[in-house]
């Protein structure tokens, strides 16, 4: 693991009062990486964990299975619905001159957030949708959906996403 990865803070959040403190910190960020985990995640598949990472590398794991009130009483809903913060999934940050959230294939995350917690994501950039639009613009009508790894390989010559995942394992 490289030194930058070793210095990142990871916190598991269950208490509503601590969640509110973290939300006040997250509210000052312009970009957040967001990802949801669950069992067959979607409209009915339960969300169990919300992961949020700051641009500086602080990672917060919100145990929403243990405490569903984190969205309402803990104010997570406010951060996710903010149009002032860009949301990005899989801790993949892109720099823009405005606040933005970038998510890869966020339809299941979005469905779970909306149907289970009443959260409507705002200011999201979905890289899977962007790739589809680019392909259709190039007159490719039957576009296959790429996972994040394949998308990164398609548009970048940098390290594989899986190489970074190995460094982040706890």
PDB file of N, CA and C in Angstrom, residues 75-159:
ATOM      1  N   UNK A  75     -29.250  13.731   8.405  1.00  0.00           N
ATOM      2  CA  UNK A  75     -29.140  14.723   7.330  1.00  0.00           C
ATOM      3  C   UNK A  75     -28.355  14.270   6.097  1.00  0.00           C
ATOM      4  N   UNK A  76     -28.144  12.964   5.936  1.00  0.00           N
ATOM      5  CA  UNK A  76     -27.487  12.493   4.703  1.00  0.00           C
ATOM      6  C   UNK A  76     -28.280  12.882   3.466  1.00  0.00           C
ATOM      7  N   UNK A  77     -29.591  12.895   3.587  1.00  0.00           N
ATOM      8  CA  UNK A  77     -30.454  13.266   2.462  1.00  0.00           C
ATOM      9  C   UNK A  77     -30.087  14.654   1.932  1.00  0.00           C
ATOM     10  N   UNK A  78     -29.767  15.565   2.829  1.00  0.00           N
ATOM     11  CA  UNK A  78     -29.431  16.939   2.429  1.00  0.00           C
ATOM     12  C   UNK A  78     -28.196  16.956   1.530  1.00  0.00           C
ATOM     13  N   UNK A  79     -27.168  16.185   1.895  1.00  0.00           N
ATOM     14  CA  UNK A  79     -25.934  16.145   1.104  1.00  0.00           C
ATOM     15  C   UNK A  79     -26.197  15.534  -0.269  1.00  0.00           C
ATOM     16  N   UNK A  80     -26.937  14.422  -0.295  1.00  0.00           N
ATOM     17  CA  UNK A  80     -27.173  13.718  -1.560  1.00  0.00           C
ATOM     18  C   UNK A  80     -28.080  14.507  -2.499  1.00  0.00           C
ATOM     19  N   UNK A  81     -28.965  15.317  -1.943  1.00  0.00           N
ATOM     20  CA  UNK A  81     -29.866  16.110  -2.779  1.00  0.00           C
ATOM     21  C   UNK A  81     -29.312  17.498  -3.096  1.00  0.00           C
ATOM     22  N   UNK A  82     -28.145  17.825  -2.569  1.00  0.00           N
ATOM     23  CA  UNK A  82     -27.552  19.135  -2.810  1.00  0.00           C
ATOM     24  C   UNK A  82     -27.154  19.295  -4.272  1.00  0.00           C
ATOM     25  N   UNK A  83     -27.536  20.415  -4.855  1.00  0.00           N
ATOM     26  CA  UNK A  83     -27.088  20.691  -6.223  1.00  0.00           C
ATOM     27  C   UNK A  83     -25.778  21.492  -6.205  1.00  0.00           C
ATOM     28  N   UNK A  84     -25.228  21.710  -5.015  1.00  0.00           N
ATOM     29  CA  UNK A  84     -23.958  22.411  -4.858  1.00  0.00           C
ATOM     30  C   UNK A  84     -22.773  21.451  -4.835  1.00  0.00           C
ATOM     31  N   UNK A  85     -23.045  20.158  -4.668  1.00  0.00           N
ATOM     32  CA  UNK A  85     -21.973  19.163  -4.550  1.00  0.00           C
ATOM     33  C   UNK A  85     -22.087  18.167  -5.691  1.00  0.00           C
ATOM     34  N   UNK A  86     -21.004  17.948  -6.403  1.00  0.00           N
ATOM     35  CA  UNK A  86     -20.960  16.938  -7.449  1.00  0.00           C
ATOM     36  C   UNK A  86     -20.727  15.585  -6.806  1.00  0.00           C
ATOM     37  N   UNK A  87     -21.521  14.593  -7.175  1.00  0.00           N
ATOM     38  CA  UNK A  87     -21.388  13.259  -6.614  1.00  0.00           C
ATOM     39  C   UNK A  87     -20.808  12.324  -7.652  1.00  0.00           C
ATOM     40  N   UNK A  88     -19.816  11.543  -7.245  1.00  0.00           N
ATOM     41  CA  UNK A  88     -19.083  10.648  -8.129  1.00  0.00           C
ATOM     42  C   UNK A  88     -19.067   9.266  -7.487  1.00  0.00           C
ATOM     43  N   UNK A  89     -19.332   8.221  -8.245  1.00  0.00           N
ATOM     44  CA  UNK A  89     -19.308   6.873  -7.666  1.00  0.00           C
ATOM     45  C   UNK A  89     -17.949   6.217  -7.829  1.00  0.00           C
ATOM     46  N   UNK A  90     -17.715   5.222  -7.004  1.00  0.00           N
ATOM     47  CA  UNK A  90     -16.510   4.393  -7.027  1.00  0.00           C
ATOM     48  C   UNK A  90     -15.239   5.183  -6.739  1.00  0.00           C
ATOM     49  N   UNK A  91     -15.356   6.279  -6.017  1.00  0.00           N
ATOM     50  CA  UNK A  91     -14.202   7.111  -5.639  1.00  0.00           C
ATOM     51  C   UNK A  91     -13.361   7.503  -6.846  1.00  0.00           C
ATOM     52  N   UNK A  92     -14.003   7.739  -7.966  1.00  0.00           N
ATOM     53  CA  UNK A  92     -13.323   8.180  -9.170  1.00  0.00           C
ATOM     54  C   UNK A  92     -13.594   9.672  -9.324  1.00  0.00           C
ATOM     55  N   UNK A  93     -12.595  10.501  -9.071  1.00  0.00           N
ATOM     56  CA  UNK A  93     -12.800  11.942  -9.099  1.00  0.00           C
ATOM     57  C   UNK A  93     -12.331  12.534 -10.415  1.00  0.00           C
ATOM     58  N   UNK A  94     -13.121  13.434 -10.930  1.00  0.00           N
ATOM     59  CA  UNK A  94     -12.756  14.225 -12.094  1.00  0.00           C
ATOM     60  C   UNK A  94     -12.865  15.687 -11.678  1.00  0.00           C
ATOM     61  N   UNK A  95     -11.920  16.500 -12.070  1.00  0.00           N
ATOM     62  CA  UNK A  95     -11.927  17.913 -11.704  1.00  0.00           C
ATOM     63  C   UNK A  95     -12.717  18.705 -12.732  1.00  0.00           C
ATOM     64  N   UNK A  96     -13.612  19.537 -12.239  1.00  0.00           N
ATOM     65  CA  UNK A  96     -14.394  20.440 -13.068  1.00  0.00           C
ATOM     66  C   UNK A  96     -14.360  21.806 -12.417  1.00  0.00           C
ATOM     67  N   UNK A  97     -14.743  22.826 -13.158  1.00  0.00           N
ATOM     68  CA  UNK A  97     -14.805  24.174 -12.617  1.00  0.00           C
ATOM     69  C   UNK A  97     -16.072  24.406 -11.820  1.00  0.00           C
ATOM     70  N   UNK A  98     -16.884  23.386 -11.644  1.00  0.00           N
ATOM     71  CA  UNK A  98     -18.113  23.528 -10.866  1.00  0.00           C
ATOM     72  C   UNK A  98     -18.245  22.320  -9.950  1.00  0.00           C
ATOM     73  N   UNK A  99     -19.214  22.374  -9.060  1.00  0.00           N
ATOM     74  CA  UNK A  99     -19.464  21.245  -8.161  1.00  0.00           C
ATOM     75  C   UNK A  99     -20.212  20.168  -8.923  1.00  0.00           C
ATOM     76  N   UNK A 100     -19.785  18.923  -8.801  1.00  0.00           N
ATOM     77  CA  UNK A 100     -20.392  17.837  -9.580  1.00  0.00           C
ATOM     78  C   UNK A 100     -20.253  16.502  -8.861  1.00  0.00           C
ATOM     79  N   UNK A 101     -21.187  15.577  -9.068  1.00  0.00           N
ATOM     80  CA  UNK A 101     -21.082  14.206  -8.561  1.00  0.00           C
ATOM     81  C   UNK A 101     -20.953  13.303  -9.774  1.00  0.00           C
ATOM     82  N   UNK A 102     -19.960  12.456  -9.799  1.00  0.00           N
ATOM     83  CA  UNK A 102     -19.757  11.539 -10.909  1.00  0.00           C
ATOM     84  C   UNK A 102     -20.013  10.129 -10.408  1.00  0.00           C
ATOM     85  N   UNK A 103     -20.897   9.424 -11.082  1.00  0.00           N
ATOM     86  CA  UNK A 103     -21.256   8.072 -10.684  1.00  0.00           C
ATOM     87  C   UNK A 103     -21.204   7.188 -11.914  1.00  0.00           C
ATOM     88  N   UNK A 104     -20.743   5.967 -11.745  1.00  0.00           N
ATOM     89  CA  UNK A 104     -20.765   5.017 -12.842  1.00  0.00           C
ATOM     90  C   UNK A 104     -21.948   4.095 -12.641  1.00  0.00           C
ATOM     91  N   UNK A 105     -22.873   4.129 -13.583  1.00  0.00           N
ATOM     92  CA  UNK A 105     -24.037   3.243 -13.562  1.00  0.00           C
ATOM     93  C   UNK A 105     -24.812   3.396 -12.257  1.00  0.00           C
ATOM     94  N   UNK A 106     -25.376   4.565 -12.055  1.00  0.00           N
ATOM     95  CA  UNK A 106     -26.010   4.839 -10.762  1.00  0.00           C
ATOM     96  C   UNK A 106     -27.487   4.473 -10.706  1.00  0.00           C
ATOM     97  N   UNK A 107     -28.024   3.806 -11.700  1.00  0.00           N
ATOM     98  CA  UNK A 107     -29.469   3.564 -11.707  1.00  0.00           C
ATOM     99  C   UNK A 107     -29.937   2.741 -10.513  1.00  0.00           C
ATOM    100  N   UNK A 108     -29.199   1.699 -10.121  1.00  0.00           N
ATOM    101  CA  UNK A 108     -29.614   0.891  -8.965  1.00  0.00           C
ATOM    102  C   UNK A 108     -29.442   1.661  -7.657  1.00  0.00           C
ATOM    103  N   UNK A 109     -28.329   2.386  -7.536  1.00  0.00           N
ATOM    104  CA  UNK A 109     -28.125   3.216  -6.344  1.00  0.00           C
ATOM    105  C   UNK A 109     -29.230   4.250  -6.238  1.00  0.00           C
ATOM    106  N   UNK A 110     -29.510   4.922  -7.350  1.00  0.00           N
ATOM    107  CA  UNK A 110     -30.530   5.953  -7.377  1.00  0.00           C
ATOM    108  C   UNK A 110     -31.911   5.394  -7.030  1.00  0.00           C
ATOM    109  N   UNK A 111     -32.248   4.231  -7.576  1.00  0.00           N
ATOM    110  CA  UNK A 111     -33.540   3.607  -7.289  1.00  0.00           C
ATOM    111  C   UNK A 111     -33.661   3.253  -5.814  1.00  0.00           C
ATOM    112  N   UNK A 112     -32.606   2.682  -5.242  1.00  0.00           N
ATOM    113  CA  UNK A 112     -32.634   2.320  -3.826  1.00  0.00           C
ATOM    114  C   UNK A 112     -32.769   3.565  -2.950  1.00  0.00           C
ATOM    115  N   UNK A 113     -32.000   4.601  -3.243  1.00  0.00           N
ATOM    116  CA  UNK A 113     -32.066   5.826  -2.454  1.00  0.00           C
ATOM    117  C   UNK A 113     -33.465   6.443  -2.516  1.00  0.00           C
ATOM    118  N   UNK A 114     -34.053   6.467  -3.691  1.00  0.00           N
ATOM    119  CA  UNK A 114     -35.365   7.091  -3.850  1.00  0.00           C
ATOM    120  C   UNK A 114     -36.471   6.259  -3.187  1.00  0.00           C
ATOM    121  N   UNK A 115     -36.538   4.988  -3.506  1.00  0.00           N
ATOM    122  CA  UNK A 115     -37.649   4.159  -3.032  1.00  0.00           C
ATOM    123  C   UNK A 115     -37.535   3.770  -1.570  1.00  0.00           C
ATOM    124  N   UNK A 116     -36.323   3.669  -1.043  1.00  0.00           N
ATOM    125  CA  UNK A 116     -36.162   3.249   0.344  1.00  0.00           C
ATOM    126  C   UNK A 116     -36.003   4.409   1.324  1.00  0.00           C
ATOM    127  N   UNK A 117     -35.478   5.552   0.832  1.00  0.00           N
ATOM    128  CA  UNK A 117     -35.179   6.654   1.738  1.00  0.00           C
ATOM    129  C   UNK A 117     -35.736   7.999   1.270  1.00  0.00           C
ATOM    130  N   UNK A 118     -36.422   8.028   0.130  1.00  0.00           N
ATOM    131  CA  UNK A 118     -36.992   9.277  -0.359  1.00  0.00           C
ATOM    132  C   UNK A 118     -35.961  10.286  -0.820  1.00  0.00           C
ATOM    133  N   UNK A 119     -34.779   9.816  -1.213  1.00  0.00           N
ATOM    134  CA  UNK A 119     -33.691  10.696  -1.646  1.00  0.00           C
ATOM    135  C   UNK A 119     -33.667  10.764  -3.165  1.00  0.00           C
ATOM    136  N   UNK A 120     -33.694  11.982  -3.694  1.00  0.00           N
ATOM    137  CA  UNK A 120     -33.564  12.204  -5.121  1.00  0.00           C
ATOM    138  C   UNK A 120     -32.180  12.795  -5.376  1.00  0.00           C
ATOM    139  N   UNK A 121     -31.293  12.011  -5.976  1.00  0.00           N
ATOM    140  CA  UNK A 121     -29.934  12.482  -6.243  1.00  0.00           C
ATOM    141  C   UNK A 121     -29.959  13.723  -7.135  1.00  0.00           C
ATOM    142  N   UNK A 122     -29.097  14.664  -6.833  1.00  0.00           N
ATOM    143  CA  UNK A 122     -28.944  15.885  -7.624  1.00  0.00           C
ATOM    144  C   UNK A 122     -27.483  16.033  -8.021  1.00  0.00           C
ATOM    145  N   UNK A 123     -27.242  16.685  -9.153  1.00  0.00           N
ATOM    146  CA  UNK A 123     -25.894  17.034  -9.606  1.00  0.00           C
ATOM    147  C   UNK A 123     -25.003  15.798  -9.737  1.00  0.00           C
ATOM    148  N   UNK A 124     -25.461  14.853 -10.546  1.00  0.00           N
ATOM    149  CA  UNK A 124     -24.763  13.586 -10.753  1.00  0.00           C
ATOM    150  C   UNK A 124     -24.266  13.503 -12.189  1.00  0.00           C
ATOM    151  N   UNK A 125     -23.054  13.026 -12.351  1.00  0.00           N
ATOM    152  CA  UNK A 125     -22.524  12.735 -13.679  1.00  0.00           C
ATOM    153  C   UNK A 125     -22.325  11.235 -13.741  1.00  0.00           C
ATOM    154  N   UNK A 126     -23.102  10.551 -14.586  1.00  0.00           N
ATOM    155  CA  UNK A 126     -23.028   9.094 -14.704  1.00  0.00           C
ATOM    156  C   UNK A 126     -22.141   8.755 -15.904  1.00  0.00           C
ATOM    157  N   UNK A 127     -20.997   8.154 -15.625  1.00  0.00           N
ATOM    158  CA  UNK A 127     -20.024   7.871 -16.681  1.00  0.00           C
ATOM    159  C   UNK A 127     -20.539   6.836 -17.679  1.00  0.00           C
ATOM    160  N   UNK A 128     -21.392   5.923 -17.226  1.00  0.00           N
ATOM    161  CA  UNK A 128     -21.949   4.929 -18.138  1.00  0.00           C
ATOM    162  C   UNK A 128     -22.892   5.603 -19.151  1.00  0.00           C
ATOM    163  N   UNK A 129     -23.696   6.535 -18.676  1.00  0.00           N
ATOM    164  CA  UNK A 129     -24.588   7.276 -19.575  1.00  0.00           C
ATOM    165  C   UNK A 129     -23.768   8.130 -20.537  1.00  0.00           C
ATOM    166  N   UNK A 130     -22.716   8.763 -20.027  1.00  0.00           N
ATOM    167  CA  UNK A 130     -21.869   9.598 -20.883  1.00  0.00           C
ATOM    168  C   UNK A 130     -21.240   8.776 -22.005  1.00  0.00           C
ATOM    169  N   UNK A 131     -20.772   7.583 -21.684  1.00  0.00           N
ATOM    170  CA  UNK A 131     -20.188   6.713 -22.706  1.00  0.00           C
ATOM    171  C   UNK A 131     -21.238   6.347 -23.755  1.00  0.00           C
ATOM    172  N   UNK A 132     -22.432   6.050 -23.314  1.00  0.00           N
ATOM    173  CA  UNK A 132     -23.517   5.712 -24.249  1.00  0.00           C
ATOM    174  C   UNK A 132     -23.811   6.879 -25.182  1.00  0.00           C
ATOM    175  N   UNK A 133     -23.872   8.090 -24.629  1.00  0.00           N
ATOM    176  CA  UNK A 133     -24.133   9.279 -25.448  1.00  0.00           C
ATOM    177  C   UNK A 133     -23.016   9.480 -26.471  1.00  0.00           C
ATOM    178  N   UNK A 134     -21.761   9.314 -26.037  1.00  0.00           N
ATOM    179  CA  UNK A 134     -20.635   9.460 -26.966  1.00  0.00           C
ATOM    180  C   UNK A 134     -20.701   8.419 -28.089  1.00  0.00           C
ATOM    181  N   UNK A 135     -21.016   7.187 -27.727  1.00  0.00           N
ATOM    182  CA  UNK A 135     -21.110   6.122 -28.733  1.00  0.00           C
ATOM    183  C   UNK A 135     -22.250   6.395 -29.711  1.00  0.00           C
ATOM    184  N   UNK A 136     -23.393   6.825 -29.203  1.00  0.00           N
ATOM    185  CA  UNK A 136     -24.524   7.136 -30.080  1.00  0.00           C
ATOM    186  C   UNK A 136     -24.208   8.324 -30.979  1.00  0.00           C
ATOM    187  N   UNK A 137     -23.458   9.285 -30.450  1.00  0.00           N
ATOM    188  CA  UNK A 137     -23.039  10.434 -31.257  1.00  0.00           C
ATOM    189  C   UNK A 137     -22.152   9.980 -32.418  1.00  0.00           C
ATOM    190  N   UNK A 138     -21.403   8.915 -32.201  1.00  0.00           N
ATOM    191  CA  UNK A 138     -20.565   8.334 -33.249  1.00  0.00           C
ATOM    192  C   UNK A 138     -21.336   7.321 -34.093  1.00  0.00           C
ATOM    193  N   UNK A 139     -22.655   7.386 -34.012  1.00  0.00           N
ATOM    194  CA  UNK A 139     -23.584   6.576 -34.805  1.00  0.00           C
ATOM    195  C   UNK A 139     -23.516   5.089 -34.495  1.00  0.00           C
ATOM    196  N   UNK A 140     -23.104   4.741 -33.283  1.00  0.00           N
ATOM    197  CA  UNK A 140     -23.166   3.350 -32.829  1.00  0.00           C
ATOM    198  C   UNK A 140     -24.448   3.197 -32.023  1.00  0.00           C
ATOM    199  N   UNK A 141     -25.445   2.540 -32.595  1.00  0.00           N
ATOM    200  CA  UNK A 141     -26.755   2.484 -31.964  1.00  0.00           C
ATOM    201  C   UNK A 141     -26.919   1.334 -30.983  1.00  0.00           C
ATOM    202  N   UNK A 142     -26.172   0.270 -31.155  1.00  0.00           N
ATOM    203  CA  UNK A 142     -26.238  -0.856 -30.226  1.00  0.00           C
ATOM    204  C   UNK A 142     -25.020  -0.805 -29.310  1.00  0.00           C
ATOM    205  N   UNK A 143     -25.128   0.003 -28.281  1.00  0.00           N
ATOM    206  CA  UNK A 143     -24.013   0.237 -27.376  1.00  0.00           C
ATOM    207  C   UNK A 143     -24.094  -0.742 -26.216  1.00  0.00           C
ATOM    208  N   UNK A 144     -22.983  -1.423 -25.945  1.00  0.00           N
ATOM    209  CA  UNK A 144     -22.966  -2.324 -24.788  1.00  0.00           C
ATOM    210  C   UNK A 144     -22.549  -1.533 -23.554  1.00  0.00           C
ATOM    211  N   UNK A 145     -23.128  -1.883 -22.413  1.00  0.00           N
ATOM    212  CA  UNK A 145     -22.789  -1.222 -21.158  1.00  0.00           C
ATOM    213  C   UNK A 145     -21.463  -1.760 -20.641  1.00  0.00           C
ATOM    214  N   UNK A 146     -20.551  -0.860 -20.349  1.00  0.00           N
ATOM    215  CA  UNK A 146     -19.238  -1.235 -19.837  1.00  0.00           C
ATOM    216  C   UNK A 146     -19.209  -1.068 -18.328  1.00  0.00           C
ATOM    217  N   UNK A 147     -18.489  -1.968 -17.638  1.00  0.00           N
ATOM    218  CA  UNK A 147     -18.301  -1.742 -16.208  1.00  0.00           C
ATOM    219  C   UNK A 147     -17.208  -0.684 -16.049  1.00  0.00           C
ATOM    220  N   UNK A 148     -16.997  -0.243 -14.813  1.00  0.00           N
ATOM    221  CA  UNK A 148     -16.048   0.840 -14.571  1.00  0.00           C
ATOM    222  C   UNK A 148     -14.651   0.495 -15.058  1.00  0.00           C
ATOM    223  N   UNK A 149     -14.212  -0.726 -14.815  1.00  0.00           N
ATOM    224  CA  UNK A 149     -12.880  -1.170 -15.247  1.00  0.00           C
ATOM    225  C   UNK A 149     -12.730  -1.021 -16.767  1.00  0.00           C
ATOM    226  N   UNK A 150     -13.709  -1.518 -17.509  1.00  0.00           N
ATOM    227  CA  UNK A 150     -13.655  -1.460 -18.975  1.00  0.00           C
ATOM    228  C   UNK A 150     -13.707  -0.019 -19.466  1.00  0.00           C
ATOM    229  N   UNK A 151     -14.506   0.804 -18.823  1.00  0.00           N
ATOM    230  CA  UNK A 151     -14.623   2.206 -19.217  1.00  0.00           C
ATOM    231  C   UNK A 151     -13.299   2.941 -18.999  1.00  0.00           C
ATOM    232  N   UNK A 152     -12.655   2.677 -17.872  1.00  0.00           N
ATOM    233  CA  UNK A 152     -11.353   3.306 -17.598  1.00  0.00           C
ATOM    234  C   UNK A 152     -10.306   2.873 -18.616  1.00  0.00           C
ATOM    235  N   UNK A 153     -10.317   1.596 -18.972  1.00  0.00           N
ATOM    236  CA  UNK A 153      -9.369   1.106 -19.971  1.00  0.00           C
ATOM    237  C   UNK A 153      -9.647   1.714 -21.341  1.00  0.00           C
ATOM    238  N   UNK A 154     -10.903   1.964 -21.645  1.00  0.00           N
ATOM    239  CA  UNK A 154     -11.284   2.532 -22.939  1.00  0.00           C
ATOM    240  C   UNK A 154     -10.781   3.964 -23.103  1.00  0.00           C
ATOM    241  N   UNK A 155     -10.853   4.760 -22.026  1.00  0.00           N
ATOM    242  CA  UNK A 155     -10.553   6.188 -22.136  1.00  0.00           C
ATOM    243  C   UNK A 155      -9.248   6.620 -21.474  1.00  0.00           C
ATOM    244  N   UNK A 156      -8.510   5.711 -20.833  1.00  0.00           N
ATOM    245  CA  UNK A 156      -7.321   6.117 -20.099  1.00  0.00           C
ATOM    246  C   UNK A 156      -6.197   5.099 -20.282  1.00  0.00           C
ATOM    247  N   UNK A 157      -4.987   5.590 -20.180  1.00  0.00           N
ATOM    248  CA  UNK A 157      -3.835   4.698 -20.237  1.00  0.00           C
ATOM    249  C   UNK A 157      -3.248   4.489 -18.838  1.00  0.00           C
ATOM    250  N   UNK A 158      -3.910   5.042 -17.811  1.00  0.00           N
ATOM    251  CA  UNK A 158      -3.381   4.923 -16.457  1.00  0.00           C
ATOM    252  C   UNK A 158      -3.676   3.558 -15.857  1.00  0.00           C
ATOM    253  N   UNK A 159      -3.216   3.371 -14.642  1.00  0.00           N
ATOM    254  CA  UNK A 159      -3.341   2.125 -13.905  1.00  0.00           C
ATOM    255  C   UNK A 159      -4.770   1.588 -13.917  1.00  0.00           C
TER     256      UNK A 159
END
